[in-house]
């Protein structure tokens, strides 16, 4: 990966790292893997991936060798590697994991689909030669239950589907060699980007259209996109862009869905936004679970750079390493810089002091995906959609007990009952609508009797819920809201970055209290208040939402 044009801080580089003696063989192996690539601090996670991919684990000798090569302290390398789920750290004297790992998602949608018995069956069938482990949401909730064999996803996984892949030793993800760029260009692709770079469009006019459209951040926060562009453009340059595709919220898979089908619509949005806001470099942060999407983006970005339809900003694709917290914008920025994904205190906000200390335009993938169409058809086209007084379109990731789970593009303000009936084909046979999570794991849980609330930003707040990234999980009369709440609190306890004591300790204590047949509601209320008030980021602040909802709307389940 080439060095960008803007200078980076040198970090804590040292001339002579302290620690264990570096083994010549390990150093030689690391040098061969890194080749001629820069040894910059911000590439630490990228280099750790090379070691993990090659050897299936990262040994103490590898850590010492990489620290020497990058002129970092061994503790710095270890603390970063040990933070992320997808790096298997093998301490001196320990046995490395098996060559192949099967991860089975056990988040809510997959638990509803039978993930737990599948894990038990696979462990019994595959024995000790293959590692079978539960994994947090892998972003394929419409295909539940899902297993990942190496990097290969198995939809609606069964023992019969997984075992042949294991026997074949499938580790890396294989994708089509078909080039998507050619078709995109045939359908007026990059025309608006070309007009921008040729000076045929006005940046202020573009920002006005974006503001008039009412498009809001579709990663969950909902900040108006056009306003964000003006704020960052007003900052002194150089400016950078960080695109967040760390789609880790259980129930969410819309970003993967769009990127698998139309990645250049997103990339054109990136180029238009970069030109409008005068961005110097673009960093795309993609979750590691999306190996197939990564292969698509690598191929399509390379094709775009080889024959650019217009001048391009430097675009760098960065790989996450399995940490839900990196969906938080400042944690993502820390990870891009090669650090642990720990959320930053604010202010300053990333629009002023963000990636590498520069003003940063941070966006979710889907927000940029809509830029081309809004500029082609106009703000009024986007606002003409909507129901119940709301405006715009929303991509709902729907999973759970419906006939047609998937990404459903529907009017903002649609109700969950309308969504199920009009887009999802109704409930599964033998299931009656009982409850729903309107915004993924952190968005709360509501009963079916409250299924007529418009689904959009700000419409659910008064009920202790929010829409977030529009991940809707449907529960039936064969499920319990309290069980669903325990699943998501378990997820939060495992995914807390550990920086805040209320979040780190509170999520685990809440889970312990929820395991009892009768919940201590007074203690849970007190604990939830401490988490919401004292946590730095949204994980600890939103984690109590499902607890509050169960106590308020499903009291019979916990008494």
PDB file of N, CA and C in Angstrom, residues 393-485:
ATOM      1  N   UNK A 393     -36.251   7.422   1.898  1.00  0.00           N
ATOM      2  CA  UNK A 393     -36.250   5.972   1.780  1.00  0.00           C
ATOM      3  C   UNK A 393     -35.340   5.380   2.839  1.00  0.00           C
ATOM      4  N   UNK A 394     -35.651   4.175   3.277  1.00  0.00           N
ATOM      5  CA  UNK A 394     -34.793   3.485   4.242  1.00  0.00           C
ATOM      6  C   UNK A 394     -34.543   2.061   3.777  1.00  0.00           C
ATOM      7  N   UNK A 395     -33.325   1.597   3.960  1.00  0.00           N
ATOM      8  CA  UNK A 395     -32.958   0.209   3.666  1.00  0.00           C
ATOM      9  C   UNK A 395     -33.083  -0.580   4.958  1.00  0.00           C
ATOM     10  N   UNK A 396     -34.131  -1.366   5.064  1.00  0.00           N
ATOM     11  CA  UNK A 396     -34.373  -2.150   6.270  1.00  0.00           C
ATOM     12  C   UNK A 396     -33.726  -3.525   6.138  1.00  0.00           C
ATOM     13  N   UNK A 397     -32.842  -3.862   7.067  1.00  0.00           N
ATOM     14  CA  UNK A 397     -32.296  -5.216   7.146  1.00  0.00           C
ATOM     15  C   UNK A 397     -33.251  -6.004   8.048  1.00  0.00           C
ATOM     16  N   UNK A 398     -34.033  -6.891   7.450  1.00  0.00           N
ATOM     17  CA  UNK A 398     -35.058  -7.616   8.208  1.00  0.00           C
ATOM     18  C   UNK A 398     -34.652  -9.080   8.342  1.00  0.00           C
ATOM     19  N   UNK A 399     -34.699  -9.575   9.572  1.00  0.00           N
ATOM     20  CA  UNK A 399     -34.395 -10.981   9.830  1.00  0.00           C
ATOM     21  C   UNK A 399     -35.321 -11.488  10.918  1.00  0.00           C
ATOM     22  N   UNK A 400     -35.244 -12.766  11.183  1.00  0.00           N
ATOM     23  CA  UNK A 400     -36.108 -13.352  12.206  1.00  0.00           C
ATOM     24  C   UNK A 400     -37.226 -14.164  11.595  1.00  0.00           C
ATOM     25  N   UNK A 401     -38.403 -14.140  12.209  1.00  0.00           N
ATOM     26  CA  UNK A 401     -39.481 -15.077  11.885  1.00  0.00           C
ATOM     27  C   UNK A 401     -40.386 -14.602  10.747  1.00  0.00           C
ATOM     28  N   UNK A 402     -39.800 -14.172   9.637  1.00  0.00           N
ATOM     29  CA  UNK A 402     -40.587 -13.750   8.478  1.00  0.00           C
ATOM     30  C   UNK A 402     -40.263 -14.645   7.285  1.00  0.00           C
ATOM     31  N   UNK A 403     -41.170 -14.682   6.306  1.00  0.00           N
ATOM     32  CA  UNK A 403     -40.972 -15.541   5.139  1.00  0.00           C
ATOM     33  C   UNK A 403     -39.849 -15.046   4.239  1.00  0.00           C
ATOM     34  N   UNK A 404     -39.735 -13.728   4.106  1.00  0.00           N
ATOM     35  CA  UNK A 404     -38.742 -13.160   3.190  1.00  0.00           C
ATOM     36  C   UNK A 404     -37.823 -12.195   3.937  1.00  0.00           C
ATOM     37  N   UNK A 405     -36.862 -12.726   4.688  1.00  0.00           N
ATOM     38  CA  UNK A 405     -35.879 -11.825   5.305  1.00  0.00           C
ATOM     39  C   UNK A 405     -34.971 -11.252   4.217  1.00  0.00           C
ATOM     40  N   UNK A 406     -34.342 -10.143   4.502  1.00  0.00           N
ATOM     41  CA  UNK A 406     -33.430  -9.530   3.528  1.00  0.00           C
ATOM     42  C   UNK A 406     -33.427  -8.033   3.652  1.00  0.00           C
ATOM     43  N   UNK A 407     -32.764  -7.370   2.696  1.00  0.00           N
ATOM     44  CA  UNK A 407     -32.752  -5.909   2.649  1.00  0.00           C
ATOM     45  C   UNK A 407     -33.967  -5.462   1.847  1.00  0.00           C
ATOM     46  N   UNK A 408     -34.811  -4.674   2.468  1.00  0.00           N
ATOM     47  CA  UNK A 408     -36.028  -4.193   1.817  1.00  0.00           C
ATOM     48  C   UNK A 408     -35.997  -2.666   1.797  1.00  0.00           C
ATOM     49  N   UNK A 409     -35.964  -2.106   0.603  1.00  0.00           N
ATOM     50  CA  UNK A 409     -35.991  -0.650   0.438  1.00  0.00           C
ATOM     51  C   UNK A 409     -37.443  -0.189   0.520  1.00  0.00           C
ATOM     52  N   UNK A 410     -37.758   0.578   1.540  1.00  0.00           N
ATOM     53  CA  UNK A 410     -39.142   0.964   1.819  1.00  0.00           C
ATOM     54  C   UNK A 410     -39.203   2.435   2.211  1.00  0.00           C
ATOM     55  N   UNK A 411     -40.406   3.027   2.174  1.00  0.00           N
ATOM     56  CA  UNK A 411     -40.533   4.435   2.564  1.00  0.00           C
ATOM     57  C   UNK A 411     -40.197   4.640   4.039  1.00  0.00           C
ATOM     58  N   UNK A 412     -39.491   5.703   4.331  1.00  0.00           N
ATOM     59  CA  UNK A 412     -39.289   6.079   5.731  1.00  0.00           C
ATOM     60  C   UNK A 412     -40.645   6.301   6.372  1.00  0.00           C
ATOM     61  N   UNK A 413     -40.798   5.852   7.614  1.00  0.00           N
ATOM     62  CA  UNK A 413     -42.064   6.019   8.311  1.00  0.00           C
ATOM     63  C   UNK A 413     -43.009   4.853   8.159  1.00  0.00           C
ATOM     64  N   UNK A 414     -42.617   3.827   7.404  1.00  0.00           N
ATOM     65  CA  UNK A 414     -43.435   2.621   7.323  1.00  0.00           C
ATOM     66  C   UNK A 414     -43.480   1.983   8.706  1.00  0.00           C
ATOM     67  N   UNK A 415     -44.552   1.287   9.032  1.00  0.00           N
ATOM     68  CA  UNK A 415     -44.626   0.606  10.323  1.00  0.00           C
ATOM     69  C   UNK A 415     -44.110  -0.821  10.170  1.00  0.00           C
ATOM     70  N   UNK A 416     -43.784  -1.451  11.276  1.00  0.00           N
ATOM     71  CA  UNK A 416     -43.259  -2.813  11.192  1.00  0.00           C
ATOM     72  C   UNK A 416     -44.330  -3.777  10.694  1.00  0.00           C
ATOM     73  N   UNK A 417     -45.582  -3.540  11.042  1.00  0.00           N
ATOM     74  CA  UNK A 417     -46.660  -4.398  10.545  1.00  0.00           C
ATOM     75  C   UNK A 417     -46.772  -4.282   9.023  1.00  0.00           C
ATOM     76  N   UNK A 418     -46.652  -3.062   8.501  1.00  0.00           N
ATOM     77  CA  UNK A 418     -46.687  -2.867   7.052  1.00  0.00           C
ATOM     78  C   UNK A 418     -45.461  -3.495   6.398  1.00  0.00           C
ATOM     79  N   UNK A 419     -44.327  -3.372   7.038  1.00  0.00           N
ATOM     80  CA  UNK A 419     -43.087  -3.949   6.505  1.00  0.00           C
ATOM     81  C   UNK A 419     -43.209  -5.466   6.379  1.00  0.00           C
ATOM     82  N   UNK A 420     -43.732  -6.098   7.417  1.00  0.00           N
ATOM     83  CA  UNK A 420     -43.896  -7.552   7.402  1.00  0.00           C
ATOM     84  C   UNK A 420     -44.877  -7.974   6.306  1.00  0.00           C
ATOM     85  N   UNK A 421     -46.001  -7.282   6.211  1.00  0.00           N
ATOM     86  CA  UNK A 421     -47.058  -7.672   5.279  1.00  0.00           C
ATOM     87  C   UNK A 421     -46.704  -7.367   3.825  1.00  0.00           C
ATOM     88  N   UNK A 422     -46.119  -6.187   3.568  1.00  0.00           N
ATOM     89  CA  UNK A 422     -45.918  -5.738   2.188  1.00  0.00           C
ATOM     90  C   UNK A 422     -44.575  -6.147   1.594  1.00  0.00           C
ATOM     91  N   UNK A 423     -43.574  -6.306   2.425  1.00  0.00           N
ATOM     92  CA  UNK A 423     -42.226  -6.560   1.909  1.00  0.00           C
ATOM     93  C   UNK A 423     -41.673  -7.939   2.301  1.00  0.00           C
ATOM     94  N   UNK A 424     -42.114  -8.488   3.416  1.00  0.00           N
ATOM     95  CA  UNK A 424     -41.516  -9.722   3.941  1.00  0.00           C
ATOM     96  C   UNK A 424     -42.389 -10.957   3.738  1.00  0.00           C
ATOM     97  N   UNK A 425     -43.514 -10.816   3.053  1.00  0.00           N
ATOM     98  CA  UNK A 425     -44.350 -11.968   2.774  1.00  0.00           C
ATOM     99  C   UNK A 425     -45.096 -12.520   3.958  1.00  0.00           C
ATOM    100  N   UNK A 426     -45.141 -11.767   5.049  1.00  0.00           N
ATOM    101  CA  UNK A 426     -45.818 -12.225   6.250  1.00  0.00           C
ATOM    102  C   UNK A 426     -44.906 -13.037   7.156  1.00  0.00           C
ATOM    103  N   UNK A 427     -45.477 -13.527   8.220  1.00  0.00           N
ATOM    104  CA  UNK A 427     -44.733 -14.340   9.185  1.00  0.00           C
ATOM    105  C   UNK A 427     -44.554 -15.757   8.662  1.00  0.00           C
ATOM    106  N   UNK A 428     -43.575 -16.461   9.212  1.00  0.00           N
ATOM    107  CA  UNK A 428     -43.371 -17.866   8.877  1.00  0.00           C
ATOM    108  C   UNK A 428     -44.604 -18.679   9.275  1.00  0.00           C
ATOM    109  N   UNK A 429     -44.874 -19.766   8.569  1.00  0.00           N
ATOM    110  CA  UNK A 429     -46.021 -20.614   8.944  1.00  0.00           C
ATOM    111  C   UNK A 429     -45.905 -21.077  10.395  1.00  0.00           C
ATOM    112  N   UNK A 430     -47.002 -20.971  11.116  1.00  0.00           N
ATOM    113  CA  UNK A 430     -47.023 -21.410  12.504  1.00  0.00           C
ATOM    114  C   UNK A 430     -46.516 -20.390  13.495  1.00  0.00           C
ATOM    115  N   UNK A 431     -46.130 -19.206  13.019  1.00  0.00           N
ATOM    116  CA  UNK A 431     -45.605 -18.159  13.896  1.00  0.00           C
ATOM    117  C   UNK A 431     -46.532 -16.949  13.870  1.00  0.00           C
ATOM    118  N   UNK A 432     -46.764 -16.381  15.017  1.00  0.00           N
ATOM    119  CA  UNK A 432     -47.536 -15.149  15.142  1.00  0.00           C
ATOM    120  C   UNK A 432     -46.614 -14.030  15.616  1.00  0.00           C
ATOM    121  N   UNK A 433     -46.821 -12.848  15.069  1.00  0.00           N
ATOM    122  CA  UNK A 433     -45.994 -11.694  15.421  1.00  0.00           C
ATOM    123  C   UNK A 433     -46.131 -11.388  16.912  1.00  0.00           C
ATOM    124  N   UNK A 434     -45.009 -11.366  17.611  1.00  0.00           N
ATOM    125  CA  UNK A 434     -45.019 -11.175  19.065  1.00  0.00           C
ATOM    126  C   UNK A 434     -44.269  -9.913  19.497  1.00  0.00           C
ATOM    127  N   UNK A 435     -43.074  -9.677  18.895  1.00  0.00           N
ATOM    128  CA  UNK A 435     -42.246  -8.530  19.306  1.00  0.00           C
ATOM    129  C   UNK A 435     -41.251  -8.226  18.208  1.00  0.00           C
ATOM    130  N   UNK A 436     -40.589  -7.071  18.327  1.00  0.00           N
ATOM    131  CA  UNK A 436     -39.578  -6.726  17.325  1.00  0.00           C
ATOM    132  C   UNK A 436     -38.515  -5.811  17.911  1.00  0.00           C
ATOM    133  N   UNK A 437     -37.329  -5.935  17.346  1.00  0.00           N
ATOM    134  CA  UNK A 437     -36.230  -5.022  17.644  1.00  0.00           C
ATOM    135  C   UNK A 437     -36.150  -4.061  16.467  1.00  0.00           C
ATOM    136  N   UNK A 438     -36.482  -2.787  16.641  1.00  0.00           N
ATOM    137  CA  UNK A 438     -36.537  -1.861  15.500  1.00  0.00           C
ATOM    138  C   UNK A 438     -35.177  -1.361  15.023  1.00  0.00           C
ATOM    139  N   UNK A 439     -34.138  -1.491  15.870  1.00  0.00           N
ATOM    140  CA  UNK A 439     -32.841  -0.931  15.505  1.00  0.00           C
ATOM    141  C   UNK A 439     -31.675  -1.809  15.905  1.00  0.00           C
ATOM    142  N   UNK A 440     -31.796  -3.110  15.657  1.00  0.00           N
ATOM    143  CA  UNK A 440     -30.709  -4.009  16.001  1.00  0.00           C
ATOM    144  C   UNK A 440     -30.611  -4.256  17.500  1.00  0.00           C
ATOM    145  N   UNK A 441     -29.450  -4.754  17.916  1.00  0.00           N
ATOM    146  CA  UNK A 441     -29.278  -5.160  19.310  1.00  0.00           C
ATOM    147  C   UNK A 441     -29.451  -4.009  20.286  1.00  0.00           C
ATOM    148  N   UNK A 442     -29.026  -2.812  19.899  1.00  0.00           N
ATOM    149  CA  UNK A 442     -29.039  -1.684  20.831  1.00  0.00           C
ATOM    150  C   UNK A 442     -30.296  -0.827  20.740  1.00  0.00           C
ATOM    151  N   UNK A 443     -31.196  -1.147  19.802  1.00  0.00           N
ATOM    152  CA  UNK A 443     -32.345  -0.275  19.557  1.00  0.00           C
ATOM    153  C   UNK A 443     -33.566  -0.542  20.400  1.00  0.00           C
ATOM    154  N   UNK A 444     -33.482  -1.519  21.334  1.00  0.00           N
ATOM    155  CA  UNK A 444     -34.620  -1.808  22.191  1.00  0.00           C
ATOM    156  C   UNK A 444     -35.515  -2.894  21.626  1.00  0.00           C
ATOM    157  N   UNK A 445     -36.557  -3.266  22.383  1.00  0.00           N
ATOM    158  CA  UNK A 445     -37.505  -4.308  21.992  1.00  0.00           C
ATOM    159  C   UNK A 445     -38.922  -3.809  22.290  1.00  0.00           C
ATOM    160  N   UNK A 446     -39.822  -3.953  21.316  1.00  0.00           N
ATOM    161  CA  UNK A 446     -41.204  -3.511  21.482  1.00  0.00           C
ATOM    162  C   UNK A 446     -42.160  -4.657  21.196  1.00  0.00           C
ATOM    163  N   UNK A 447     -43.328  -4.667  21.847  1.00  0.00           N
ATOM    164  CA  UNK A 447     -44.313  -5.723  21.592  1.00  0.00           C
ATOM    165  C   UNK A 447     -45.051  -5.485  20.282  1.00  0.00           C
ATOM    166  N   UNK A 448     -45.673  -6.551  19.769  1.00  0.00           N
ATOM    167  CA  UNK A 448     -46.434  -6.449  18.522  1.00  0.00           C
ATOM    168  C   UNK A 448     -47.566  -5.438  18.629  1.00  0.00           C
ATOM    169  N   UNK A 449     -48.096  -5.234  19.837  1.00  0.00           N
ATOM    170  CA  UNK A 449     -49.179  -4.260  20.030  1.00  0.00           C
ATOM    171  C   UNK A 449     -48.732  -2.840  19.735  1.00  0.00           C
ATOM    172  N   UNK A 450     -47.404  -2.620  19.673  1.00  0.00           N
ATOM    173  CA  UNK A 450     -46.856  -1.305  19.330  1.00  0.00           C
ATOM    174  C   UNK A 450     -46.235  -1.348  17.933  1.00  0.00           C
ATOM    175  N   UNK A 451     -46.833  -2.144  17.065  1.00  0.00           N
ATOM    176  CA  UNK A 451     -46.307  -2.318  15.717  1.00  0.00           C
ATOM    177  C   UNK A 451     -46.805  -1.314  14.705  1.00  0.00           C
ATOM    178  N   UNK A 452     -47.497  -0.274  15.170  1.00  0.00           N
ATOM    179  CA  UNK A 452     -47.997   0.766  14.261  1.00  0.00           C
ATOM    180  C   UNK A 452     -47.223   2.074  14.390  1.00  0.00           C
ATOM    181  N   UNK A 453     -46.073   2.040  15.045  1.00  0.00           N
ATOM    182  CA  UNK A 453     -45.236   3.234  15.190  1.00  0.00           C
ATOM    183  C   UNK A 453     -44.431   3.427  13.904  1.00  0.00           C
ATOM    184  N   UNK A 454     -44.436   4.617  13.312  1.00  0.00           N
ATOM    185  CA  UNK A 454     -43.617   4.846  12.124  1.00  0.00           C
ATOM    186  C   UNK A 454     -42.138   4.596  12.430  1.00  0.00           C
ATOM    187  N   UNK A 455     -41.474   3.902  11.514  1.00  0.00           N
ATOM    188  CA  UNK A 455     -40.062   3.580  11.697  1.00  0.00           C
ATOM    189  C   UNK A 455     -39.204   4.631  10.996  1.00  0.00           C
ATOM    190  N   UNK A 456     -38.571   5.462  11.774  1.00  0.00           N
ATOM    191  CA  UNK A 456     -37.694   6.489  11.225  1.00  0.00           C
ATOM    192  C   UNK A 456     -36.893   7.097  12.373  1.00  0.00           C
ATOM    193  N   UNK A 457     -35.978   7.978  12.025  1.00  0.00           N
ATOM    194  CA  UNK A 457     -35.246   8.704  13.053  1.00  0.00           C
ATOM    195  C   UNK A 457     -36.232   9.479  13.932  1.00  0.00           C
ATOM    196  N   UNK A 458     -36.015   9.448  15.220  1.00  0.00           N
ATOM    197  CA  UNK A 458     -36.733  10.267  16.204  1.00  0.00           C
ATOM    198  C   UNK A 458     -38.154   9.805  16.513  1.00  0.00           C
ATOM    199  N   UNK A 459     -38.698   8.812  15.809  1.00  0.00           N
ATOM    200  CA  UNK A 459     -40.081   8.406  16.058  1.00  0.00           C
ATOM    201  C   UNK A 459     -40.194   7.404  17.198  1.00  0.00           C
ATOM    202  N   UNK A 460     -39.087   6.784  17.584  1.00  0.00           N
ATOM    203  CA  UNK A 460     -39.117   5.717  18.584  1.00  0.00           C
ATOM    204  C   UNK A 460     -38.537   6.144  19.928  1.00  0.00           C
ATOM    205  N   UNK A 461     -37.949   7.317  19.961  1.00  0.00           N
ATOM    206  CA  UNK A 461     -37.233   7.750  21.163  1.00  0.00           C
ATOM    207  C   UNK A 461     -38.111   7.769  22.409  1.00  0.00           C
ATOM    208  N   UNK A 462     -39.343   8.214  22.258  1.00  0.00           N
ATOM    209  CA  UNK A 462     -40.224   8.338  23.424  1.00  0.00           C
ATOM    210  C   UNK A 462     -40.597   6.977  24.023  1.00  0.00           C
ATOM    211  N   UNK A 463     -40.325   5.913  23.270  1.00  0.00           N
ATOM    212  CA  UNK A 463     -40.627   4.563  23.761  1.00  0.00           C
ATOM    213  C   UNK A 463     -39.373   3.846  24.266  1.00  0.00           C
ATOM    214  N   UNK A 464     -38.266   4.585  24.376  1.00  0.00           N
ATOM    215  CA  UNK A 464     -37.021   3.993  24.845  1.00  0.00           C
ATOM    216  C   UNK A 464     -36.299   3.192  23.791  1.00  0.00           C
ATOM    217  N   UNK A 465     -36.567   3.477  22.520  1.00  0.00           N
ATOM    218  CA  UNK A 465     -35.962   2.739  21.413  1.00  0.00           C
ATOM    219  C   UNK A 465     -35.445   3.722  20.362  1.00  0.00           C
ATOM    220  N   UNK A 466     -34.729   3.199  19.367  1.00  0.00           N
ATOM    221  CA  UNK A 466     -34.351   4.009  18.213  1.00  0.00           C
ATOM    222  C   UNK A 466     -34.151   3.094  17.016  1.00  0.00           C
ATOM    223  N   UNK A 467     -34.176   3.705  15.817  1.00  0.00           N
ATOM    224  CA  UNK A 467     -34.090   2.906  14.593  1.00  0.00           C
ATOM    225  C   UNK A 467     -32.656   2.569  14.223  1.00  0.00           C
ATOM    226  N   UNK A 468     -31.697   3.432  14.596  1.00  0.00           N
ATOM    227  CA  UNK A 468     -30.294   3.156  14.296  1.00  0.00           C
ATOM    228  C   UNK A 468     -30.063   2.907  12.823  1.00  0.00           C
ATOM    229  N   UNK A 469     -29.493   1.765  12.495  1.00  0.00           N
ATOM    230  CA  UNK A 469     -29.201   1.425  11.104  1.00  0.00           C
ATOM    231  C   UNK A 469     -30.341   0.652  10.454  1.00  0.00           C
ATOM    232  N   UNK A 470     -31.523   0.682  11.060  1.00  0.00           N
ATOM    233  CA  UNK A 470     -32.738   0.063  10.513  1.00  0.00           C
ATOM    234  C   UNK A 470     -32.621  -1.452  10.404  1.00  0.00           C
ATOM    235  N   UNK A 471     -32.045  -2.068  11.432  1.00  0.00           N
ATOM    236  CA  UNK A 471     -31.970  -3.526  11.509  1.00  0.00           C
ATOM    237  C   UNK A 471     -33.171  -4.015  12.311  1.00  0.00           C
ATOM    238  N   UNK A 472     -34.119  -4.627  11.629  1.00  0.00           N
ATOM    239  CA  UNK A 472     -35.375  -5.039  12.254  1.00  0.00           C
ATOM    240  C   UNK A 472     -35.367  -6.555  12.434  1.00  0.00           C
ATOM    241  N   UNK A 473     -35.440  -7.006  13.676  1.00  0.00           N
ATOM    242  CA  UNK A 473     -35.469  -8.440  13.975  1.00  0.00           C
ATOM    243  C   UNK A 473     -36.855  -8.782  14.517  1.00  0.00           C
ATOM    244  N   UNK A 474     -37.512  -9.730  13.871  1.00  0.00           N
ATOM    245  CA  UNK A 474     -38.895 -10.075  14.192  1.00  0.00           C
ATOM    246  C   UNK A 474     -38.937 -11.321  15.079  1.00  0.00           C
ATOM    247  N   UNK A 475     -39.622 -11.209  16.208  1.00  0.00           N
ATOM    248  CA  UNK A 475     -39.829 -12.340  17.110  1.00  0.00           C
ATOM    249  C   UNK A 475     -41.268 -12.818  17.000  1.00  0.00           C
ATOM    250  N   UNK A 476     -41.480 -14.102  17.279  1.00  0.00           N
ATOM    251  CA  UNK A 476     -42.823 -14.664  17.203  1.00  0.00           C
ATOM    252  C   UNK A 476     -43.272 -15.161  18.564  1.00  0.00           C
ATOM    253  N   UNK A 477     -44.465 -15.731  18.588  1.00  0.00           N
ATOM    254  CA  UNK A 477     -45.008 -16.260  19.834  1.00  0.00           C
ATOM    255  C   UNK A 477     -44.239 -17.489  20.322  1.00  0.00           C
ATOM    256  N   UNK A 478     -43.288 -17.968  19.536  1.00  0.00           N
ATOM    257  CA  UNK A 478     -42.430 -19.066  19.968  1.00  0.00           C
ATOM    258  C   UNK A 478     -41.145 -18.561  20.621  1.00  0.00           C
ATOM    259  N   UNK A 479     -41.013 -17.241  20.757  1.00  0.00           N
ATOM    260  CA  UNK A 479     -39.812 -16.619  21.331  1.00  0.00           C
ATOM    261  C   UNK A 479     -40.180 -15.836  22.587  1.00  0.00           C
ATOM    262  N   UNK A 480     -39.159 -15.421  23.305  1.00  0.00           N
ATOM    263  CA  UNK A 480     -39.361 -14.575  24.486  1.00  0.00           C
ATOM    264  C   UNK A 480     -38.482 -13.337  24.350  1.00  0.00           C
ATOM    265  N   UNK A 481     -39.043 -12.198  24.652  1.00  0.00           N
ATOM    266  CA  UNK A 481     -38.270 -10.950  24.603  1.00  0.00           C
ATOM    267  C   UNK A 481     -37.142 -10.971  25.615  1.00  0.00           C
ATOM    268  N   UNK A 482     -37.360 -11.576  26.773  1.00  0.00           N
ATOM    269  CA  UNK A 482     -36.312 -11.638  27.800  1.00  0.00           C
ATOM    270  C   UNK A 482     -35.124 -12.463  27.334  1.00  0.00           C
ATOM    271  N   UNK A 483     -35.383 -13.540  26.581  1.00  0.00           N
ATOM    272  CA  UNK A 483     -34.295 -14.352  26.036  1.00  0.00           C
ATOM    273  C   UNK A 483     -33.526 -13.569  24.980  1.00  0.00           C
ATOM    274  N   UNK A 484     -34.264 -12.829  24.146  1.00  0.00           N
ATOM    275  CA  UNK A 484     -33.615 -11.980  23.145  1.00  0.00           C
ATOM    276  C   UNK A 484     -32.743 -10.932  23.816  1.00  0.00           C
ATOM    277  N   UNK A 485     -33.240 -10.338  24.905  1.00  0.00           N
ATOM    278  CA  UNK A 485     -32.472  -9.323  25.621  1.00  0.00           C
ATOM    279  C   UNK A 485     -31.191  -9.917  26.198  1.00  0.00           C
TER     280      UNK A 485
END
